[in-house]
Tab-separated table of C-alpha atoms in Angstrom:
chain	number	residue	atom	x	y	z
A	1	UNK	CA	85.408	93.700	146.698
A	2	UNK	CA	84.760	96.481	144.208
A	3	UNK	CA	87.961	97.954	145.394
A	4	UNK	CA	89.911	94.921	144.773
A	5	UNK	CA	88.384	94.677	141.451
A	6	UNK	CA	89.316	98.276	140.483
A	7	UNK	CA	92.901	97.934	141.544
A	8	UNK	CA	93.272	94.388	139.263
A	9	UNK	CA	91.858	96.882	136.206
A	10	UNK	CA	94.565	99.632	136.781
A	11	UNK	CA	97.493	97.226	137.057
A	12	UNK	CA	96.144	95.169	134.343
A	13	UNK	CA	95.358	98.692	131.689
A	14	UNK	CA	99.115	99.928	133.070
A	15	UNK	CA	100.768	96.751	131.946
A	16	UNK	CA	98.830	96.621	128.722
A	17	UNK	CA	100.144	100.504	127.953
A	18	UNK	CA	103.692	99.139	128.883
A	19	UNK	CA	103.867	96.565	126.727
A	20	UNK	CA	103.077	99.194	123.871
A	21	UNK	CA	104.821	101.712	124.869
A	22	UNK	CA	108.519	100.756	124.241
A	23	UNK	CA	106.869	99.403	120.577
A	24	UNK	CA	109.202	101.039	118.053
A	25	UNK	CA	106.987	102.010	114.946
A	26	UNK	CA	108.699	99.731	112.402
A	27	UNK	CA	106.086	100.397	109.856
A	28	UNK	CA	106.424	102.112	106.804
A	29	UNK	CA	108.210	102.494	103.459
A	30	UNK	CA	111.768	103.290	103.908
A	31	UNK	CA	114.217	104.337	101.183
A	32	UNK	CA	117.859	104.459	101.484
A	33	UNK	CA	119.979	106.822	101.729
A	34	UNK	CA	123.815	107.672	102.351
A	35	UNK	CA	126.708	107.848	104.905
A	36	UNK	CA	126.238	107.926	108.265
A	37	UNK	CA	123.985	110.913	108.917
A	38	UNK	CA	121.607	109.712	106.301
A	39	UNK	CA	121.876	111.948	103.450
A	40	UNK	CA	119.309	111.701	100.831
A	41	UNK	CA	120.928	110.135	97.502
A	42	UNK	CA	121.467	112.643	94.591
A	43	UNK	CA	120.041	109.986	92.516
A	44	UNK	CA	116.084	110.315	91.500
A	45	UNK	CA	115.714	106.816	90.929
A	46	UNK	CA	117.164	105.724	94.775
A	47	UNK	CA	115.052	108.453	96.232
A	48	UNK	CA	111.852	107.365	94.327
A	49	UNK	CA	112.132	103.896	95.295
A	50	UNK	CA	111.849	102.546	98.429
A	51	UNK	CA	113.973	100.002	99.400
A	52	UNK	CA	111.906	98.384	101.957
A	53	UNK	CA	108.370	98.315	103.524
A	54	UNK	CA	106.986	96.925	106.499
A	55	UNK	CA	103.716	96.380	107.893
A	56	UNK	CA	102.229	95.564	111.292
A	57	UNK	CA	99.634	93.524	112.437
A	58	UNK	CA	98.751	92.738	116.331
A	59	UNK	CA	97.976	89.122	116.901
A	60	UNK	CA	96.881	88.160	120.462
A	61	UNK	CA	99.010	90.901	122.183
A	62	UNK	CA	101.944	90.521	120.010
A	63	UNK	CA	103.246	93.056	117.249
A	64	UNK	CA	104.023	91.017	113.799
A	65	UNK	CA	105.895	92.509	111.407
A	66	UNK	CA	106.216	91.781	107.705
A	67	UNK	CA	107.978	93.061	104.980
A	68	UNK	CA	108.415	93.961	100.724
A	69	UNK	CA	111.813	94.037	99.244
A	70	UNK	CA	110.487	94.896	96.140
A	71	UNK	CA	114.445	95.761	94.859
A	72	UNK	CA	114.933	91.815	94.582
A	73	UNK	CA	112.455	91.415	91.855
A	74	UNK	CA	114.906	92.562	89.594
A	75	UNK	CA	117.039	89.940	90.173
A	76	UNK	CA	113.946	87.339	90.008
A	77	UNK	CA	114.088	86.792	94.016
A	78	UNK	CA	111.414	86.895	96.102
A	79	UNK	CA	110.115	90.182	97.168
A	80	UNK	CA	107.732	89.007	100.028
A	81	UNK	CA	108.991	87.897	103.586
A	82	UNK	CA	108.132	84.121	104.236
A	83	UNK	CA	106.745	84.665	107.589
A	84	UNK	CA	105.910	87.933	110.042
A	85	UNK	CA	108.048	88.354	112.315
A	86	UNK	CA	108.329	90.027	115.837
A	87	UNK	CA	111.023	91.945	117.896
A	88	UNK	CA	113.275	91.049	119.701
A	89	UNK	CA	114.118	92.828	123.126
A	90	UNK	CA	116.694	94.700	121.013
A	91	UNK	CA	114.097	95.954	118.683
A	92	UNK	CA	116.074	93.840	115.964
A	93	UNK	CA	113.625	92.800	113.220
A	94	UNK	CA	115.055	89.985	110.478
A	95	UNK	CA	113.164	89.011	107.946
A	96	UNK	CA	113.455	85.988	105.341
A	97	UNK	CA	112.703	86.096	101.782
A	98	UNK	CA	112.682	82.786	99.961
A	99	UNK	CA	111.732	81.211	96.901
A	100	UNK	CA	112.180	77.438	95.585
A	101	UNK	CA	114.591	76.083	92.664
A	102	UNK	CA	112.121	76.072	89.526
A	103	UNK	CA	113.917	72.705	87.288
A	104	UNK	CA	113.378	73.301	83.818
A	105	UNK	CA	115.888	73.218	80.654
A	106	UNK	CA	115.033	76.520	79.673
A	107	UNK	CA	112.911	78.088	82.486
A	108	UNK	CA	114.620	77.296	85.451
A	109	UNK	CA	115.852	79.444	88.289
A	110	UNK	CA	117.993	79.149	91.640
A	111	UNK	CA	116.398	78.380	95.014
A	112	UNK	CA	117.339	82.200	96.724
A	113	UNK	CA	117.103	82.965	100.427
A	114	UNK	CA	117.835	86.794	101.471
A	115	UNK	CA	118.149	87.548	105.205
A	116	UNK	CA	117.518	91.287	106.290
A	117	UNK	CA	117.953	92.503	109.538
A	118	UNK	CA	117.061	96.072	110.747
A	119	UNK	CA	117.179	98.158	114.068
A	120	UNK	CA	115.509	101.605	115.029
A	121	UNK	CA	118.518	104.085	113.907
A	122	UNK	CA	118.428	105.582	117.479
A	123	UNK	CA	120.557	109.154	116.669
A	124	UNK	CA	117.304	110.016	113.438
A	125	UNK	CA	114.100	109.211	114.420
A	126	UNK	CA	112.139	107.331	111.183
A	127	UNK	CA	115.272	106.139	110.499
A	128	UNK	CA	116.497	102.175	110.616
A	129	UNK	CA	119.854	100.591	110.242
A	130	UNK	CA	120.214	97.664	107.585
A	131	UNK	CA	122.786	95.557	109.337
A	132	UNK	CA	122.983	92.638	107.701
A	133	UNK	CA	122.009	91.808	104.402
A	134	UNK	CA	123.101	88.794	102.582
A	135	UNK	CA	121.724	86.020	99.713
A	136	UNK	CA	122.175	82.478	99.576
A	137	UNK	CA	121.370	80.921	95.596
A	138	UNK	CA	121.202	77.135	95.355
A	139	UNK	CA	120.971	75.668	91.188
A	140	UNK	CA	121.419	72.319	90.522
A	141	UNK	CA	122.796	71.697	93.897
A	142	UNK	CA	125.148	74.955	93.666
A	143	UNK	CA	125.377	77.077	96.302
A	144	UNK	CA	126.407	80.938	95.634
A	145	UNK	CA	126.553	83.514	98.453
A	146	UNK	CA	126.753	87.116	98.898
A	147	UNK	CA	127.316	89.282	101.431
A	148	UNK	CA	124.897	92.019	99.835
A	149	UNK	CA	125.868	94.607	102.117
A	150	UNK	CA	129.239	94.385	101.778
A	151	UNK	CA	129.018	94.889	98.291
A	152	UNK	CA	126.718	98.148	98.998
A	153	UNK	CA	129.776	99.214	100.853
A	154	UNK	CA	131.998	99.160	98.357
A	155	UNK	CA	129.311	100.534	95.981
A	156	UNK	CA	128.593	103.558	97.790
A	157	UNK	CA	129.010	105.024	101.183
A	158	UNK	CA	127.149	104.042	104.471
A	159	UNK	CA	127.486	104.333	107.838
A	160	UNK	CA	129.492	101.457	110.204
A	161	UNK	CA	126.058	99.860	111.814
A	162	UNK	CA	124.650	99.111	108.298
A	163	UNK	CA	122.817	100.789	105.475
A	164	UNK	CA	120.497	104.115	106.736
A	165	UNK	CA	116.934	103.815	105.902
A	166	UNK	CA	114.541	106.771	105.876
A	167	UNK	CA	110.989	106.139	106.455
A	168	UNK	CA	108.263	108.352	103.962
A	169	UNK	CA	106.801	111.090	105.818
A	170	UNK	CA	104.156	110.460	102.992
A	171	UNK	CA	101.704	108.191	104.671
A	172	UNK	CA	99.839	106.745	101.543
């Protein structure tokens, strides 16, 4: 019996170490950068601020991941993801950032939704690709959309998967 009991421990502690084990470690602050091999921008501001951070939490077994896009303040969006979020087999992460239309005659703003999706950059390690990245404004029953990473792409140069990210080595 105590045998039996042992061997139900082992294969129960081995699954538990596989399930973290192929866990990419999402979390972090990441700031972008440029081209394909991820050069850091010549710019002080784009290397001082990060462009995205994400944070973990384990609930029953399963990682969570949430995120700050604290770049879409400036245009008034939201800079908190709606929900966490968890990987999918890809290690694809997308995260949702909404806010409600405010009505007012002089105080209003749009209804914005901004989808982000990012994967482990497998060729730099700490490094993600920003694959999609697009906004969605509704005012007064308008609808604008952009495709934001498109217009990074004609802004500046990045690689074909997406935007590179680099995660801080700093870890405060």
């Amino acid at each position: 019996m105590k045998k039996w009991k042992l061997a139900l421990l082992a294969m129960v502690s081995v699954s538990v170490a596989g399930c973290w084990q192929g866990d990419y470690a999402f979390e972090g602050k990441y700031f972008a950068t440029e081209g394909e091999d991820c050069t850091t921008p010549s710019s002080v501001t784009d290397r001082e601020q990060y462009f995205l951070e994400i944070t973990k939490q384990v609930h029953n077994g399963t990682a969570l991941y949430s995120a700050r896009f604290p770049i879409a303040s400036r245009a008034g969006a939201p800079i908190v993801a709606a929900q966490s979020v968890s990987a999918t087999d890809d290690d694809e992460l997308t995260f949702n950032f909404t806010k409600p239309e405010v009505t007012g005659t002089f105080s209003g703003s749009p209804a914005v939704d901004i989808v982000i999706t990012v994967i482990p950059n497998k060729s730099k390690e700490g490094h993600l690709w920003l694959k999609k990245a697009e906004l969605t404004s509704v005012r007064n029953g308008k609808v604008s959309e952009a495709d934001l990473l498109a217009n990074l792409r004609r802004a500046t140069t990045i690689g074909e998967t997406g935007a590179c990210l680099r995660k801080s080595s700093n870890t405060h």
